[in-house]
Amino acid sequence: MSISRRKAGEDAEVIVVGAGPAGSTAATYLARAGLDVLLLEKSTFPREKVCGDGLTPRGVKQLIDLGIDTREQAGWLHNRGLRVVGGGVTLELDWPDLASFPPYGVVRPRQDFDEMLARTAQRAGARLLENTTVNSAITDATGRVIGVNAKAGPDKVPVTYKAPLILACDGVSARLALSVGLEKIDKRPMGVAVRRYYESPRSKDDYLESHLELWDRSDPDNPVLLPGYGWIFGMGDGTINAGLGILSTSKAFGTTDYRKLMRSWLDGTPEEWGLREHNAKGKIGGAALPMGFNRTPHYTPGLLLVGDAGGMVNPFNGEGIGYAMESARIAAEIVVQAMARAEGPARERALEGYPVAMREALGSYYRLGNIFSKLIGNPTVMRTATKYGLPRKTLMKLVLKLLAGLYDQRDGDAFDRVITAATRMAPSV
Ligand SMILES: Cc1cc2nc3c(=O)[nH]c(=O)nc-3n(C[C@H](O)[C@H](O)[C@H](O)COP(=O)(O)OP(=O)(O)OC[C@H]3O[C@@H](n4cnc5c(N)ncnc54)[C@H](O)[C@@H]3O)c2cc1C
């Protein structure tokens, strides 16, 4: 039996705000380590989340680390690689064979995925309170975050919850971080992505498919190749998830009608794929993608930013689930160490290790990603890369490793060594 470290007036040892991939993963690790965790979630499960529903092997590794059974028998749809379409060519690139990551990606609707992770946290011992919307942080006289203000239940009853540590896992809205003045860093890239489900004969697919040519034809005399890509992910159940994501680094960002762009892209796909209005299921949903550590510092006294709340989306490819889980695992490790120390400077020293650990894990790689996103924001660079890069399969294998963060940092092949060297040379964001 563990002896609680909770002091009078505290509701938990750690409060986790938001039960998406970041929050549920952090809550699971923390509860497994014996901490008393309160997990606050504004919605009720199962609930929809606008997403592409795809995980590369990098994301699958996080599921495996968490002890989730990712075999197909357990309901996961596996894929063996990425199909890239563009520049007049179609390339099938298998996920690389690596020591660090499994050789398969997965697809699973977030409606089901997020509930599964939230239940995993509950089984580990975290106390999940659904229908609880956190509005702001409570701070003490020194500015340290010591709790949260929330509205609970259908009647939105005002409540407060206190704990020595709070994890902000509330996604791109980052309401908690904003309440203590942590604004996003505008010079770091953002993305916007939209998606919709369609009934389609392409539902069973061994590859995640990405379309690299997204043209903005709003001015017919001057079509612009946008920095981003469209995806078609077979869901295995008779439907596909189709969507597109665009980077903030192009002039078209903010002025593009993404829903219109999506319809015009899909109208250009073969009729037999079924990606037409009459096969659509539900509406087009969209959200922003906070990339390249666009909200820092990741630790301010009492508050850790995890997942989208800390801008953890990969600026190379827009992938965020695996990185939300990765940052959650790192945050949980740090919090467990911190909570084993007495309150005060020793505990703070451990907590200040969180931004350092995040920079070590992803800082240089994201720095390169932020540069990459600026470069492809220039239509000429984007056009040249698509035209000359895509037809070269060997080059594209390197590009896949770089864009999906799939390389071995130790004992890798020549490509892995090139990427590792490049990330070592880049200063961290
Ligand atoms: C269209 C689109 C497609 C995408 N496709 C992919 C993809 O295919 N693969 C991939 O890896 N990534 C994809 N992403 C990115 C991915 O969805 C996110 O990076 C990921 O969900 C981040 O996880 P998170 O836990 O940090 O935040 P979220 O998943 O946003 O979870 C935040 C949780 O906090 C809750 N919450 C929010 N505010 C409050 C509050 N005030 N109080 C209490 N609870 C709150 C929310 O209800 C939610 O449950 C896509 C994003 C978009 C928009």
Coordinates of C-alpha atoms and ligand atoms in Angstrom, one line a residue:
M1 CA 0.0 0.0 0.0
S2 CA 1.4 3.4 -0.9
I3 CA 1.4 6.2 1.6
S4 CA -0.1 9.4 0.1
R5 CA 2.1 12.4 -0.2
R6 CA -1.0 14.6 -0.5
K7 CA -1.1 17.6 1.9
A8 CA -4.3 19.0 3.4
G9 CA -6.3 20.9 0.7
E10 CA -4.7 19.0 -2.2
D11 CA -6.9 16.9 -4.4
A12 CA -4.2 14.8 -6.0
E13 CA -0.4 14.5 -6.2
V14 CA -0.5 15.3 -9.9
I15 CA -3.4 16.8 -12.0
V16 CA -3.4 16.0 -15.7
V17 CA -5.6 18.3 -17.8
G18 CA -6.9 16.7 -21.0
A19 CA -7.3 13.0 -21.7
G20 CA -6.0 12.9 -25.3
P21 CA -2.9 10.8 -26.2
A22 CA -0.6 13.1 -24.1
G23 CA -2.8 13.2 -21.0
S24 CA -3.8 9.6 -20.9
T25 CA -0.2 8.4 -21.5
A26 CA 1.2 10.6 -18.8
A27 CA -1.6 9.6 -16.4
T28 CA -0.9 5.9 -17.0
Y29 CA 2.8 6.2 -16.4
L30 CA 2.3 8.3 -13.3
A31 CA -0.3 6.1 -11.8
R32 CA 1.7 3.0 -12.5
A33 CA 4.6 4.6 -10.6
G34 CA 2.2 4.9 -7.6
L35 CA 1.3 8.5 -7.8
D36 CA -2.3 9.7 -7.0
V37 CA -3.4 11.2 -10.4
L38 CA -6.5 13.2 -11.2
L39 CA -7.2 13.3 -15.0
L40 CA -9.6 16.0 -16.0
E41 CA -11.3 15.8 -19.4
K42 CA -13.8 18.3 -20.9
S43 CA -15.6 15.7 -23.1
T44 CA -17.1 12.3 -22.3
F45 CA -15.8 9.1 -24.0
P46 CA -16.3 7.9 -26.6
R47 CA -15.8 11.2 -28.5
E48 CA -14.7 12.1 -31.9
K49 CA -11.3 13.9 -32.5
V50 CA -10.5 15.5 -35.8
C51 CA -7.4 13.6 -36.9
G52 CA -5.9 11.5 -39.7
D53 CA -5.9 8.5 -37.4
G54 CA -2.5 7.3 -38.7
L55 CA 0.6 6.3 -36.7
T56 CA 4.0 5.8 -38.2
P57 CA 6.3 3.2 -36.5
R58 CA 7.5 6.1 -34.3
G59 CA 4.1 6.4 -32.8
V60 CA 3.6 2.6 -32.6
K61 CA 6.8 2.4 -30.5
Q62 CA 5.1 4.7 -27.9
L63 CA 2.1 2.4 -27.8
I64 CA 4.3 -0.6 -27.3
D65 CA 6.3 1.2 -24.5
L66 CA 3.0 1.8 -22.8
G67 CA 2.2 -1.9 -22.9
I68 CA -0.6 -1.7 -25.5
D69 CA -1.1 -4.8 -27.6
T70 CA -0.6 -3.5 -31.1
R71 CA -1.1 -6.8 -33.0
E72 CA -3.8 -7.0 -35.7
Q73 CA -5.7 -9.5 -33.5
A74 CA -6.1 -6.7 -31.0
G75 CA -7.9 -4.6 -33.5
W76 CA -5.1 -2.6 -35.1
L77 CA -4.9 -2.1 -38.8
H78 CA -1.2 -2.4 -39.8
N79 CA 0.5 -0.7 -42.7
R80 CA 3.9 -1.5 -44.1
G81 CA 5.0 1.9 -45.4
L82 CA 4.1 5.1 -47.2
R83 CA 2.9 5.4 -50.8
V84 CA 3.9 8.8 -52.1
V85 CA 2.1 10.2 -55.1
G86 CA 3.3 13.3 -57.0
G87 CA 5.4 14.6 -59.8
G88 CA 3.8 12.1 -62.1
V89 CA 5.1 9.1 -60.1
T90 CA 3.8 6.8 -57.4
L91 CA 6.4 5.3 -55.0
E92 CA 5.8 2.6 -52.4
L93 CA 8.4 3.0 -49.6
D94 CA 8.4 0.4 -46.9
W95 CA 9.0 1.6 -43.3
P96 CA 12.8 1.2 -42.7
D97 CA 14.1 -1.9 -40.9
L98 CA 15.5 -0.4 -37.7
A99 CA 16.6 -1.4 -34.2
S100 CA 14.7 1.5 -32.6
F101 CA 11.2 1.3 -34.1
P102 CA 8.9 -1.6 -35.2
P103 CA 8.5 -2.2 -39.0
Y104 CA 4.8 -1.3 -39.1
G105 CA 2.5 1.7 -38.7
V106 CA -1.1 1.5 -37.6
V107 CA -4.4 3.2 -38.3
R108 CA -7.3 3.4 -35.7
P109 CA -10.1 5.9 -35.4
R110 CA -9.4 8.4 -32.7
Q111 CA -12.9 7.9 -31.4
D112 CA -11.8 4.4 -30.3
F113 CA -8.1 5.1 -29.8
D114 CA -8.5 7.9 -27.3
E115 CA -11.1 6.0 -25.2
M116 CA -8.8 3.0 -25.1
L117 CA -5.9 5.1 -23.8
A118 CA -8.1 6.8 -21.2
R119 CA -9.3 3.5 -20.0
T120 CA -5.7 2.3 -19.8
A121 CA -5.0 5.3 -17.5
Q122 CA -8.0 4.4 -15.3
R123 CA -7.0 0.8 -15.1
A124 CA -3.6 2.0 -13.9
G125 CA -5.3 3.9 -11.1
A126 CA -5.7 7.4 -12.4
R127 CA -9.0 9.0 -11.4
L128 CA -10.7 10.2 -14.7
L129 CA -13.3 13.0 -14.3
E130 CA -15.1 13.5 -17.7
N131 CA -17.3 16.5 -18.5
T132 CA -14.9 18.7 -16.6
T133 CA -13.6 21.8 -18.5
V134 CA -10.6 23.5 -17.0
N135 CA -10.6 27.3 -17.6
S136 CA -7.5 28.5 -15.9
A137 CA -4.6 27.9 -13.5
I138 CA -4.6 28.8 -9.9
T139 CA -1.4 30.4 -8.8
D140 CA 0.1 31.2 -5.5
A141 CA 1.7 34.6 -4.5
T142 CA 5.0 33.6 -6.2
G143 CA 3.2 32.8 -9.5
R144 CA 3.6 29.1 -9.0
V145 CA 0.7 27.0 -10.5
I146 CA -0.9 25.1 -7.6
G147 CA -4.3 24.1 -9.1
V148 CA -7.0 24.7 -11.7
N149 CA -10.4 26.3 -12.0
A150 CA -12.9 24.1 -13.8
K151 CA -16.5 23.7 -14.6
A152 CA -17.9 20.3 -13.9
G153 CA -20.9 18.3 -15.2
P154 CA -23.8 19.2 -17.4
D155 CA -24.6 22.2 -15.1
K156 CA -21.1 23.5 -15.4
V157 CA -20.6 23.8 -11.6
P158 CA -17.5 25.8 -10.8
V159 CA -14.9 23.7 -9.0
T160 CA -11.3 23.9 -8.1
Y161 CA -8.7 21.2 -7.9
K162 CA -5.3 21.5 -6.3
A163 CA -2.0 19.6 -6.6
P164 CA 1.7 20.4 -6.3
L165 CA 2.1 19.6 -10.1
I166 CA -0.1 20.1 -13.1
L167 CA 0.4 18.7 -16.6
A168 CA -1.2 20.8 -19.4
C169 CA -2.3 18.2 -22.0
D170 CA -5.2 20.2 -23.2
G171 CA -4.2 20.1 -26.9
V172 CA -3.7 23.0 -29.4
S173 CA -6.2 25.3 -27.5
A174 CA -3.6 25.3 -24.7
R175 CA -6.1 27.1 -22.5
L176 CA -4.2 26.4 -19.3
A177 CA -0.8 27.6 -20.6
L178 CA -2.5 30.8 -22.0
S179 CA -4.1 31.5 -18.6
V180 CA -0.5 31.9 -17.2
G181 CA 0.6 34.0 -20.2
L182 CA 2.4 31.3 -22.2
E183 CA 1.6 32.5 -25.8
K184 CA 2.6 30.6 -28.9
I185 CA 5.8 31.6 -30.6
D186 CA 4.7 33.0 -33.9
K187 CA 7.9 32.6 -35.8
R188 CA 7.7 28.8 -35.4
P189 CA 5.6 26.9 -37.9
M190 CA 2.0 26.1 -37.5
G191 CA -0.1 23.9 -39.8
V192 CA -3.8 23.6 -40.5
A193 CA -5.3 20.3 -41.3
V194 CA -8.8 19.2 -42.4
R195 CA -10.2 15.7 -42.8
R196 CA -13.3 13.7 -43.6
Y197 CA -14.4 10.0 -43.8
Y198 CA -15.6 8.5 -47.0
E199 CA -17.0 5.1 -47.9
S200 CA -14.5 3.8 -50.4
P201 CA -13.3 0.5 -52.0
R202 CA -9.8 1.6 -51.0
S203 CA -10.5 1.0 -47.3
K204 CA -8.1 -1.9 -47.0
D205 CA -4.6 -0.7 -47.9
D206 CA -1.2 -1.9 -46.8
Y207 CA 0.3 1.6 -47.2
L208 CA -0.5 5.1 -45.8
E209 CA -0.9 7.2 -48.9
S210 CA 0.3 10.8 -49.3
H211 CA -0.3 13.1 -52.2
L212 CA 2.4 15.8 -52.5
E213 CA 0.8 18.0 -55.1
L214 CA -1.8 20.3 -53.6
W215 CA -2.5 23.2 -55.9
D216 CA -4.2 26.4 -54.9
R217 CA -6.1 27.3 -58.1
S218 CA -8.1 30.2 -56.6
D219 CA -6.3 32.4 -59.2
P220 CA -6.6 30.2 -62.3
D221 CA -3.9 32.1 -64.1
N222 CA -1.4 31.6 -61.3
P223 CA -1.8 28.1 -59.6
V224 CA 0.4 27.8 -56.5
L225 CA 1.9 24.5 -55.3
L226 CA 1.2 24.5 -51.5
P227 CA 3.6 23.3 -48.8
G228 CA 1.7 20.4 -47.4
Y229 CA 0.2 17.1 -48.5
G230 CA -3.1 15.3 -48.8
W231 CA -3.6 11.8 -47.3
I232 CA -5.8 8.9 -47.9
F233 CA -5.7 6.4 -45.1
G234 CA -7.7 3.2 -45.4
M235 CA -9.6 2.5 -42.2
G236 CA -10.2 -1.2 -43.0
D237 CA -14.0 -1.0 -42.3
G238 CA -15.2 0.2 -45.7
T239 CA -14.2 3.8 -45.1
I240 CA -11.1 5.9 -45.6
N241 CA -9.9 9.0 -43.8
A242 CA -8.9 11.7 -46.4
G243 CA -7.5 15.0 -45.4
L244 CA -4.9 17.6 -46.1
G245 CA -2.5 19.7 -44.1
I246 CA -0.8 23.0 -45.1
L247 CA 2.1 24.8 -43.4
S248 CA 1.9 28.4 -42.2
T249 CA 5.1 29.3 -44.1
S250 CA 3.4 29.9 -47.4
K251 CA 1.7 33.1 -48.5
A252 CA -1.5 31.1 -49.1
F253 CA -1.8 30.3 -45.4
G254 CA -4.7 32.0 -43.8
T255 CA -6.2 33.0 -47.1
T256 CA -6.9 29.4 -48.4
D257 CA -10.4 27.9 -48.1
Y258 CA -9.2 24.5 -46.9
R259 CA -12.6 22.8 -47.3
K260 CA -12.8 24.0 -50.9
L261 CA -9.2 22.9 -51.5
M262 CA -10.0 19.5 -50.2
R263 CA -13.0 19.1 -52.4
S264 CA -11.1 20.2 -55.5
W265 CA -8.3 17.8 -54.7
L266 CA -10.6 14.8 -54.1
D267 CA -12.7 15.7 -57.2
G268 CA -9.5 15.2 -59.2
T269 CA -9.0 11.6 -57.9
P270 CA -10.4 8.6 -59.9
E271 CA -14.2 8.3 -59.7
E272 CA -13.9 4.6 -58.6
W273 CA -12.1 5.6 -55.4
G274 CA -15.4 6.9 -54.3
L275 CA -14.2 10.2 -52.8
R276 CA -17.2 12.2 -53.7
E277 CA -19.8 14.1 -51.8
H278 CA -22.4 11.3 -51.9
N279 CA -20.0 8.9 -50.2
A280 CA -18.9 11.3 -47.4
K281 CA -19.7 10.4 -43.8
G282 CA -20.0 13.4 -41.6
K283 CA -18.7 16.9 -42.1
I284 CA -15.2 18.1 -42.9
G285 CA -13.5 18.8 -39.6
G286 CA -10.3 20.9 -39.1
A287 CA -7.9 22.1 -36.5
A288 CA -4.5 23.7 -36.2
L289 CA -1.2 21.8 -35.8
P290 CA 1.2 23.3 -33.3
M291 CA 4.7 22.4 -34.5
G292 CA 8.4 22.6 -33.7
F293 CA 8.0 23.5 -30.0
N294 CA 5.9 26.5 -30.7
R295 CA 5.0 27.1 -27.1
T296 CA 7.7 27.2 -24.5
P297 CA 9.1 27.1 -21.8
H298 CA 7.9 23.6 -21.4
Y299 CA 8.2 24.0 -17.6
T300 CA 7.2 26.9 -15.5
P301 CA 6.9 26.4 -11.7
G302 CA 4.2 23.9 -11.1
L303 CA 3.2 23.4 -14.8
L304 CA 4.5 21.1 -17.5
L305 CA 3.4 21.5 -21.2
V306 CA 2.9 18.2 -22.9
G307 CA 1.8 17.2 -26.4
D308 CA 0.1 19.8 -28.6
A309 CA -0.1 22.2 -25.7
G310 CA 3.7 22.4 -25.9
G311 CA 3.8 22.5 -29.7
M312 CA 5.2 19.0 -30.0
V313 CA 3.9 18.2 -33.6
N314 CA 6.7 17.1 -36.0
P315 CA 7.2 20.1 -38.4
F316 CA 8.5 17.7 -41.1
N317 CA 5.3 15.7 -41.5
G318 CA 2.5 17.0 -39.1
E319 CA 2.5 13.8 -37.0
G320 CA 1.5 14.5 -33.5
I321 CA 0.0 11.5 -31.7
G322 CA 3.3 9.7 -31.2
Y323 CA 5.1 12.9 -30.2
A324 CA 2.3 13.7 -27.7
M325 CA 2.9 10.3 -26.1
E326 CA 6.7 10.6 -26.3
S327 CA 6.6 14.0 -24.5
A328 CA 4.2 12.5 -21.9
R329 CA 6.5 9.6 -21.2
I330 CA 9.4 12.0 -20.7
A331 CA 7.3 14.3 -18.5
A332 CA 6.1 11.4 -16.4
E333 CA 9.6 10.1 -15.8
I334 CA 10.7 13.6 -14.6
V335 CA 7.6 14.1 -12.4
V336 CA 8.1 10.7 -10.7
Q337 CA 11.7 11.6 -9.9
A338 CA 10.6 15.1 -8.7
M339 CA 7.8 13.8 -6.5
A340 CA 10.3 11.4 -4.8
R341 CA 12.1 14.5 -3.5
A342 CA 11.2 17.0 -0.8
E343 CA 9.2 20.0 -2.0
G344 CA 11.6 22.9 -2.7
P345 CA 14.8 23.4 -4.6
A346 CA 15.7 19.7 -5.0
R347 CA 12.3 19.0 -6.6
E348 CA 12.5 22.0 -8.8
R349 CA 15.9 20.9 -10.1
A350 CA 14.4 17.7 -11.2
L351 CA 11.4 19.5 -12.9
E352 CA 13.7 21.9 -14.7
G353 CA 15.1 18.8 -16.4
Y354 CA 11.9 18.4 -18.4
P355 CA 12.6 21.1 -21.1
V356 CA 16.2 19.9 -21.2
A357 CA 15.1 16.3 -21.8
M358 CA 12.6 17.5 -24.5
R359 CA 15.4 19.5 -26.2
E360 CA 17.7 16.5 -26.0
A361 CA 15.0 14.2 -27.5
L362 CA 13.7 16.4 -30.3
G363 CA 15.2 19.9 -30.2
S364 CA 17.8 19.6 -33.0
Y365 CA 15.5 17.5 -35.1
Y366 CA 12.7 20.0 -34.8
R367 CA 15.1 22.9 -35.5
L368 CA 15.9 21.2 -38.9
G369 CA 12.1 20.6 -39.3
N370 CA 11.4 24.3 -38.7
I371 CA 14.0 25.2 -41.4
F372 CA 12.6 22.6 -43.8
S373 CA 9.1 24.0 -43.3
K374 CA 10.3 27.6 -44.1
L375 CA 12.1 26.3 -47.2
I376 CA 9.1 24.5 -48.7
G377 CA 6.9 27.5 -48.0
N378 CA 8.6 28.9 -51.1
P379 CA 6.6 27.5 -54.1
T380 CA 9.8 27.3 -56.2
V381 CA 11.6 25.1 -53.7
M382 CA 8.5 23.0 -53.3
R383 CA 8.1 22.6 -57.1
T384 CA 11.8 21.7 -57.6
A385 CA 11.8 19.2 -54.7
T386 CA 8.7 17.5 -56.0
K387 CA 9.9 17.4 -59.6
Y388 CA 13.4 16.2 -59.1
G389 CA 13.2 14.5 -55.7
L390 CA 10.2 12.2 -56.1
P391 CA 11.4 10.2 -59.1
R392 CA 14.5 9.1 -57.2
K393 CA 13.6 6.2 -55.0
T394 CA 16.9 6.0 -53.2
L395 CA 16.8 9.7 -52.3
M396 CA 13.1 9.2 -51.2
K397 CA 14.1 6.4 -48.8
L398 CA 16.4 9.0 -47.1
V399 CA 13.7 11.6 -47.2
L400 CA 11.2 9.2 -45.6
K401 CA 13.6 8.5 -42.7
L402 CA 14.1 12.2 -42.2
L403 CA 10.5 13.3 -42.5
A404 CA 9.1 10.5 -40.3
G405 CA 12.0 10.6 -37.7
L406 CA 12.7 6.9 -38.4
Y407 CA 16.4 6.4 -38.1
D408 CA 18.8 4.6 -35.6
Q409 CA 21.0 7.0 -33.8
R410 CA 23.5 4.2 -33.0
D411 CA 24.7 1.6 -35.4
G412 CA 22.4 2.7 -38.2
D413 CA 23.0 2.6 -42.0
A414 CA 24.6 5.4 -44.1
F415 CA 21.3 7.3 -44.2
D416 CA 20.9 7.1 -40.5
R417 CA 24.4 8.4 -40.0
V418 CA 23.7 11.4 -42.3
I419 CA 20.5 12.3 -40.4
T420 CA 22.1 11.8 -37.0
A421 CA 25.1 14.0 -38.0
A422 CA 22.8 16.7 -39.4
T423 CA 20.7 16.8 -36.2
R424 CA 23.9 16.9 -34.1
M425 CA 25.1 19.9 -36.1
A426 CA 21.8 21.8 -35.8
P427 CA 21.4 23.8 -32.6
S428 CA 18.3 22.9 -30.6
V429 CA 15.2 25.0 -30.8
Ligands
LIG1 C1 -7.0 17.1 -39.3 C2 -5.9 16.6 -38.5 C3 -5.2 15.4 -38.9 C4 -4.2 14.9 -38.1 N1 -3.7 13.7 -38.4 C5 -2.7 13.1 -37.7 C6 -2.3 11.8 -38.0 O1 -2.7 11.1 -38.9 N2 -1.3 11.2 -37.2 C7 -0.8 11.9 -36.1 O2 0.1 11.4 -35.4 N3 -1.2 13.2 -35.8 C8 -2.2 13.7 -36.5 N4 -2.7 15.0 -36.2 C9 -2.2 15.6 -35.0 C10 -2.8 15.0 -33.7 O3 -4.2 15.0 -33.8 C11 -2.4 15.8 -32.4 O4 -1.0 16.1 -32.5 C12 -2.6 14.9 -31.2 O5 -4.0 14.7 -31.0 C13 -2.1 15.6 -29.9 O6 -2.4 14.9 -28.8 P1 -2.7 15.8 -27.4 O7 -3.1 14.7 -26.4 O8 -1.6 16.7 -27.1 O9 -3.9 16.7 -27.7 P2 -5.4 16.3 -28.1 O10 -5.5 15.0 -28.8 O11 -6.0 17.5 -28.7 O12 -6.1 16.1 -26.6 C14 -6.4 17.1 -25.8 C15 -7.5 16.6 -24.8 O13 -7.8 17.6 -23.9 C16 -9.1 17.9 -23.8 N5 -9.3 19.3 -23.4 C17 -9.0 20.4 -24.2 N6 -9.2 21.5 -23.5 C18 -9.6 21.1 -22.3 C19 -9.9 21.9 -21.1 N7 -10.0 23.2 -21.1 N8 -10.3 21.2 -20.0 C20 -10.3 19.8 -20.0 N9 -10.0 19.1 -21.1 C21 -9.6 19.7 -22.2 C22 -9.7 17.5 -25.2 O14 -11.1 17.2 -25.1 C23 -8.8 16.3 -25.5 O15 -9.4 15.1 -25.0 C24 -3.7 15.5 -36.9 C25 -4.4 16.8 -36.6 C26 -5.4 17.3 -37.3 C27 -6.0 18.6 -36.9

